[in-house]
Short mmCIF file of C-alpha atoms and ligand atoms in Angstrom, two decimals:
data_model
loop_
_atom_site.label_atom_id
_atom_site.label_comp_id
_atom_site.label_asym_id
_atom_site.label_seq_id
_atom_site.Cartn_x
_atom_site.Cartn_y
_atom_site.Cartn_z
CA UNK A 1 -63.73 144.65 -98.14
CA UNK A 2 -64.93 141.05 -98.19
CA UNK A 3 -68.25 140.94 -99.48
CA UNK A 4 -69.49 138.47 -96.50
CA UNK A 5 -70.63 140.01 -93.67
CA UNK A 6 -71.08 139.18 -90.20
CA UNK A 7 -73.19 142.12 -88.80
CA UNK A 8 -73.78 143.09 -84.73
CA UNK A 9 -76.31 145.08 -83.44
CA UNK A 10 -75.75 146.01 -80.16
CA UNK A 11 -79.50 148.26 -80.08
CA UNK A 12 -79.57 149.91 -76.77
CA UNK A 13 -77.37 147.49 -75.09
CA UNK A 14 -74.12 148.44 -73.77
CA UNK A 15 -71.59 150.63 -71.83
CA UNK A 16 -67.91 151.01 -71.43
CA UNK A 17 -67.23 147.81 -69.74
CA UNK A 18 -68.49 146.17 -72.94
CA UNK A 19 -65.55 147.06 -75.05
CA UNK A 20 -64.44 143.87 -73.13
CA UNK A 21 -66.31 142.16 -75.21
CA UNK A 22 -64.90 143.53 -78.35
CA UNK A 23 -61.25 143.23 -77.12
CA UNK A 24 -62.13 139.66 -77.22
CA UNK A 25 -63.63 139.25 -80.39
CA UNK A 26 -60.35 140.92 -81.79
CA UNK A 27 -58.49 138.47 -80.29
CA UNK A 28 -61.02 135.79 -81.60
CA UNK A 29 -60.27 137.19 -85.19
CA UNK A 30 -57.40 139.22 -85.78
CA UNK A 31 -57.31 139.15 -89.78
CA UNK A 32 -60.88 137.60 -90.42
CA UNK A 33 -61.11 136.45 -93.88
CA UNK A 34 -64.62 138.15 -93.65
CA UNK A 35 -66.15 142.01 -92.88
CA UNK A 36 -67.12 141.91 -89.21
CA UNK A 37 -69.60 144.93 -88.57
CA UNK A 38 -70.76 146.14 -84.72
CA UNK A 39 -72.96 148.40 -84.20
CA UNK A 40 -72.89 149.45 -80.82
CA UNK A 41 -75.10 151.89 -79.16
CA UNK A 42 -74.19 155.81 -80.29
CA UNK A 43 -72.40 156.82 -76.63
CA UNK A 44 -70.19 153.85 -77.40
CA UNK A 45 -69.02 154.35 -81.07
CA UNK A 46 -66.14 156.10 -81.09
CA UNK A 47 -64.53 154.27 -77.74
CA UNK A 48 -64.88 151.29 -79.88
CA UNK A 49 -63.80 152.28 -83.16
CA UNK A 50 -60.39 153.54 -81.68
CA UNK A 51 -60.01 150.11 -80.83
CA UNK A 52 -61.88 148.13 -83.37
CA UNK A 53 -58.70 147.00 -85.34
CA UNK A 54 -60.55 144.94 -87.99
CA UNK A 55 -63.57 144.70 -87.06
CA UNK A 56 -66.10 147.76 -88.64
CA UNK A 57 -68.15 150.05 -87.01
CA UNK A 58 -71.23 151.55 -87.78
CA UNK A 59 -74.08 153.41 -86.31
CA UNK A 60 -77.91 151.88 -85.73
CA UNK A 61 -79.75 155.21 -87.34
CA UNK A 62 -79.06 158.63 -88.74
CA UNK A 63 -80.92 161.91 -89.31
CA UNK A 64 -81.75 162.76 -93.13
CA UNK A 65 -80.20 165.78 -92.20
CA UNK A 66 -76.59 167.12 -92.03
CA UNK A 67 -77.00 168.76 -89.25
CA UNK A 68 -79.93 171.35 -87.34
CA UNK A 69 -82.62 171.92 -84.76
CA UNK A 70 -83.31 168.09 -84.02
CA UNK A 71 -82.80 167.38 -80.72
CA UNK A 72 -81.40 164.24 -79.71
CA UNK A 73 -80.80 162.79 -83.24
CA UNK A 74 -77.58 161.93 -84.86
CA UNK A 75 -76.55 162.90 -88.01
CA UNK A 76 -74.40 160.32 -90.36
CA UNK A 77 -71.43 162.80 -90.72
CA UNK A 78 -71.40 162.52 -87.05
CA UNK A 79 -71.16 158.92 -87.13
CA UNK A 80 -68.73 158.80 -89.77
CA UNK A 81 -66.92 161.15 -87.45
CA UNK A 82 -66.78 159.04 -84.69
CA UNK A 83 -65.45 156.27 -86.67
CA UNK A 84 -68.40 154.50 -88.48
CA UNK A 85 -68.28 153.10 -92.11
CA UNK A 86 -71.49 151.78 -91.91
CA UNK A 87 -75.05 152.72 -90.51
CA UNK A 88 -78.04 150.59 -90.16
CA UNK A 89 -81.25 152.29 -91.60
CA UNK A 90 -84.76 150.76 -91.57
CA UNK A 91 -83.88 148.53 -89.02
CA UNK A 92 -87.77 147.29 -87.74
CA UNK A 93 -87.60 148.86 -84.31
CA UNK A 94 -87.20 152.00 -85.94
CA UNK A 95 -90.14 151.25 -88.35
CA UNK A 96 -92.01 150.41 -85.56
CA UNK A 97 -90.92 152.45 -82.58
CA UNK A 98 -90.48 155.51 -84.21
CA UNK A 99 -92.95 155.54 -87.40
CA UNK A 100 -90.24 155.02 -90.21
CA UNK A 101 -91.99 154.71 -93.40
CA UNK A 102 -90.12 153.47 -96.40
CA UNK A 103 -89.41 157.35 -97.77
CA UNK A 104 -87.77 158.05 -94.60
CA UNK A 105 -85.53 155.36 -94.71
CA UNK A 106 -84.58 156.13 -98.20
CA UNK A 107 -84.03 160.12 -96.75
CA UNK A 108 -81.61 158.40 -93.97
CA UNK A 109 -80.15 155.68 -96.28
CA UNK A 110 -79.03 158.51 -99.26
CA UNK A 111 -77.60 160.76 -96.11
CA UNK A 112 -75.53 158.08 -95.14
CA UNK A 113 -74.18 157.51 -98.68
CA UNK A 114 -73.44 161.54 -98.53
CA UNK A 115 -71.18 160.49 -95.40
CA UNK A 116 -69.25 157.76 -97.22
CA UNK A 117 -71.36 155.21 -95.27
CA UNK A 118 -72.61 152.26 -96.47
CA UNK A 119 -76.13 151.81 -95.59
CA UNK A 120 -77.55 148.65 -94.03
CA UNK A 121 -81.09 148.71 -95.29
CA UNK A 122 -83.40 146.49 -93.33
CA UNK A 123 -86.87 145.35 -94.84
CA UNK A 124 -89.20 141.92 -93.58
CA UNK A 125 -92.49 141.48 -92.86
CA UNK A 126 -94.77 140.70 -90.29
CA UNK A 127 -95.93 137.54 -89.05
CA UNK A 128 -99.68 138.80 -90.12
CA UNK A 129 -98.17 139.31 -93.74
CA UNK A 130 -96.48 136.29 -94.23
CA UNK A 131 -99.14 134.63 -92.66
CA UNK A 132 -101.76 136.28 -95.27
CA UNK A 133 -99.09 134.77 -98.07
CA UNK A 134 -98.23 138.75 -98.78
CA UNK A 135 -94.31 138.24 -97.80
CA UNK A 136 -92.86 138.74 -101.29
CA UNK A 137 -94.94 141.49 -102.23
CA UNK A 138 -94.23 143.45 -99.10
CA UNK A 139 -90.68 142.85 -99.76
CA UNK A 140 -90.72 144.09 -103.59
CA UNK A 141 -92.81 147.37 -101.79
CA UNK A 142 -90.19 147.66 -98.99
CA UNK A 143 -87.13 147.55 -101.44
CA UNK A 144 -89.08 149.76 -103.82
CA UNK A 145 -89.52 152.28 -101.35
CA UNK A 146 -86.55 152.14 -99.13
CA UNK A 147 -83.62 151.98 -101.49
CA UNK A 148 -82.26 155.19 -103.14
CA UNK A 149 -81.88 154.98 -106.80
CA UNK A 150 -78.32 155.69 -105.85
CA UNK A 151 -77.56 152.34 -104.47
CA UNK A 152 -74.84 150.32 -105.44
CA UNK A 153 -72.75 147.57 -104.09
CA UNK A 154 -70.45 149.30 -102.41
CA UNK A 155 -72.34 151.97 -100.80
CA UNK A 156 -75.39 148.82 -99.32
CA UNK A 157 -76.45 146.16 -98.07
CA UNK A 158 -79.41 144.41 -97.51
CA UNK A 159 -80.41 143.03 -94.58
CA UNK A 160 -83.92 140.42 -94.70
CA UNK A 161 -84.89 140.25 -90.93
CA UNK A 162 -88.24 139.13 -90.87
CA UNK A 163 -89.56 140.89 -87.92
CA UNK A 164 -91.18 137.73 -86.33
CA UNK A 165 -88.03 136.14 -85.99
CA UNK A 166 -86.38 139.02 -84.77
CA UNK A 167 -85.63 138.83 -80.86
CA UNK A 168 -87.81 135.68 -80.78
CA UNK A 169 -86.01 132.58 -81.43
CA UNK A 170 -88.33 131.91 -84.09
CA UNK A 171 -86.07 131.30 -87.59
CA UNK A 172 -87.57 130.71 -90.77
CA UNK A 173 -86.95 127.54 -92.52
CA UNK A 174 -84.01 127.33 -95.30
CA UNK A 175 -86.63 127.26 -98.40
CA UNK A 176 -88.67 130.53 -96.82
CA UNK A 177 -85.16 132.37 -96.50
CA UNK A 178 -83.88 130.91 -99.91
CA UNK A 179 -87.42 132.33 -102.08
CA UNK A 180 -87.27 135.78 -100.24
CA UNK A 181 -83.60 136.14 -101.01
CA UNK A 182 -83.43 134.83 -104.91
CA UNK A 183 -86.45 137.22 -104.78
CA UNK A 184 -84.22 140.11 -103.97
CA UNK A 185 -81.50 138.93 -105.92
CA UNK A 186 -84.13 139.12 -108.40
CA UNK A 187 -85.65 142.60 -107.69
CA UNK A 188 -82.21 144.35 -107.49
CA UNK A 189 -80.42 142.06 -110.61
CA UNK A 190 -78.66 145.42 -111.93
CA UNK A 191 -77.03 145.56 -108.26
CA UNK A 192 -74.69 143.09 -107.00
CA UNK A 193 -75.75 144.35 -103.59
CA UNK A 194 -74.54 141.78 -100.26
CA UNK A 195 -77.92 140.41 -98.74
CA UNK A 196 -77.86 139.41 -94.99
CA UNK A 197 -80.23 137.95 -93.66
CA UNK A 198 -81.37 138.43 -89.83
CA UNK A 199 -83.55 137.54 -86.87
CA UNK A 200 -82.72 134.38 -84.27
CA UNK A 201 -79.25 133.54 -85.74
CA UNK A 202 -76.98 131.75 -83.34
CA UNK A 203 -73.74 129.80 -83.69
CA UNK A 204 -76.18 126.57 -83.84
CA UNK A 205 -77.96 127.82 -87.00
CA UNK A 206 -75.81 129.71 -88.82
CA UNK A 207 -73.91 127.33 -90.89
CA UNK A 208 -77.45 126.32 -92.31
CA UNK A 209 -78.12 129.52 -93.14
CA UNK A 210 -74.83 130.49 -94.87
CA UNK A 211 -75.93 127.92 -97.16
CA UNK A 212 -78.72 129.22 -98.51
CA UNK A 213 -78.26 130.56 -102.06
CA UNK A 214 -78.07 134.52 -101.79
CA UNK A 215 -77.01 134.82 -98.60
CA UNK A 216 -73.88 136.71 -97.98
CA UNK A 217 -73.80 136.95 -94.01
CA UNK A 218 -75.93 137.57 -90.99
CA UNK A 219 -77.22 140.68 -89.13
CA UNK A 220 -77.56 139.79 -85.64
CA UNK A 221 -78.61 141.44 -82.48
CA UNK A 222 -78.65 139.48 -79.27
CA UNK A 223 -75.87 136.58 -79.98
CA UNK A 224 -73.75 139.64 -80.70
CA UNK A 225 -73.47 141.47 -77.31
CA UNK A 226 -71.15 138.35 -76.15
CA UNK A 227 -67.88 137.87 -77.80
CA UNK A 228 -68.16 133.94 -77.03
CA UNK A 229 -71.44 133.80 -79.06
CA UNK A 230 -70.62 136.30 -82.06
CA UNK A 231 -67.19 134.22 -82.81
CA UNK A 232 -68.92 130.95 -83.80
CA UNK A 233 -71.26 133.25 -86.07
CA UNK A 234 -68.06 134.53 -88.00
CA UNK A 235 -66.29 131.43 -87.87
CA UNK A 236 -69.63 129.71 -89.38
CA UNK A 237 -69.09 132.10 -92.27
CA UNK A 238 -65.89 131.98 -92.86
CA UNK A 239 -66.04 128.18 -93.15
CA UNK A 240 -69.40 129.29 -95.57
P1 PGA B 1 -81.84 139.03 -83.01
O1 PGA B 1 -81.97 140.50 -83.67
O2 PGA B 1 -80.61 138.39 -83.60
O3 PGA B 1 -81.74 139.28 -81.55
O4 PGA B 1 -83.08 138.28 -83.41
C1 PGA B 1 -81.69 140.67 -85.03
C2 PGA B 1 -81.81 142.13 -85.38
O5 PGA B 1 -82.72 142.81 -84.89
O6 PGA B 1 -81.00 142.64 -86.19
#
């Protein structure tokens, strides 16, 4: 697989007149010279990886489990099942929505590895910790936490979404996205892990952001649920 990555995620957007959506971007890109990732909402999953071609799927959030007594969960065998290579874990909604703390996302992250997923692990802080300067050190905590011991380049990926840019059209400039990812670089230097970054990227800014140093493709949410928005994204990193 490529090691840039252009990441979609779909959240709880989506039903089965979307897979329009990806027929087009298949058509956009049928042998991208980069991984393309969706992640569509669970009910859609295995519709669209039967018809994915080369484009990746992967789920938004797994149990820790394998399987059990947890109603309305999914499990990442079950995701790998339905197609998936890849799950997002830690993604900020789930931190915030649903109380993840960093060991649970580790619990989720080494479950997907048991699949044969690879893990998107998503860390960033708040606006009221970057604002009190205490960005890098909640990132060191996050990754510290978050990230089994098992990780490797092949079975994750990072993904810096800062979570006030996510969903708001706010984007952090080039030099903030540049220290936190030669800071991660940094943290994991033993792992030649992919880093995304995410939050606000659009085919207007992503060229500026492939070129930051350490920054090996994009997670993105709502420029992905449109196959005419999501293309210039890839084609931006292609061209990175
Ligand atoms: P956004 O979401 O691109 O809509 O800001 C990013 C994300 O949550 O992954």
């Amino acid at each position: 697989m490529p090691r840039k990555i252009a990441a979609g995620n779909w959240k709880m957007n989506g039903t089965e007149a979307s897979l329009a959506e990806l027929a087009a971007l298949t058509a956009n890109h049928p042998a991208p010279s980069v991984s393309v990732l969706l992640c569509p909402p669970a009910t859609l999953l295995a519709r669209m990886s039967a018809t994915a071609g080369p484009i990746a799927t992967g789920g938004q959030d797994c149990h820790a489990a394998v399987s059990g007594a947890h109603t309305g969960d999914t499990s990442a065998q079950m995701l790998a099942d339905a197609g998936a290579t890849y799950c997002l874990t830690g993604h900020s909604e789930r931190r915030t929505d649903h109380s993840e703390t960093d060991a649970i996302v580790a619990a989720k992250s080494q479950a997907a590895y048991d699949a044969g997923l690879t893990a998107v692990i998503c860390i960033g802080e708040t606006l009221a910790e970057r604002e009190a300067g205490t960005t890098l050190a909640v990132i060191t905590a996050q990754l510290d936490g978050s990230v089994p011991a098992t990780a490797n380049a092949q079975n994750t990926v990072i993904a810096y979404e800062p979570v006030w840019a996510i969903g708001t059209g706010l984007v952090p400039t080039t030099d903030q996205i540049a220290e936190v990812h030669a800071h991660i670089r940094a943290q994991l230097s033993d792992k030649d892990i992919p880093l995304l970054y995410g939050g606000s990227v659009k085919g207007t800014n992503a060229a500026e952001i492939f070129a930051v140093p350490h920054v090996d493709g994009a997670l993105v949410g709502g420029a992905s649920l449109k196959a005419a928005d999501f293309s210039p994204i890839i084609t931006a990193l292609e061209n990175a």
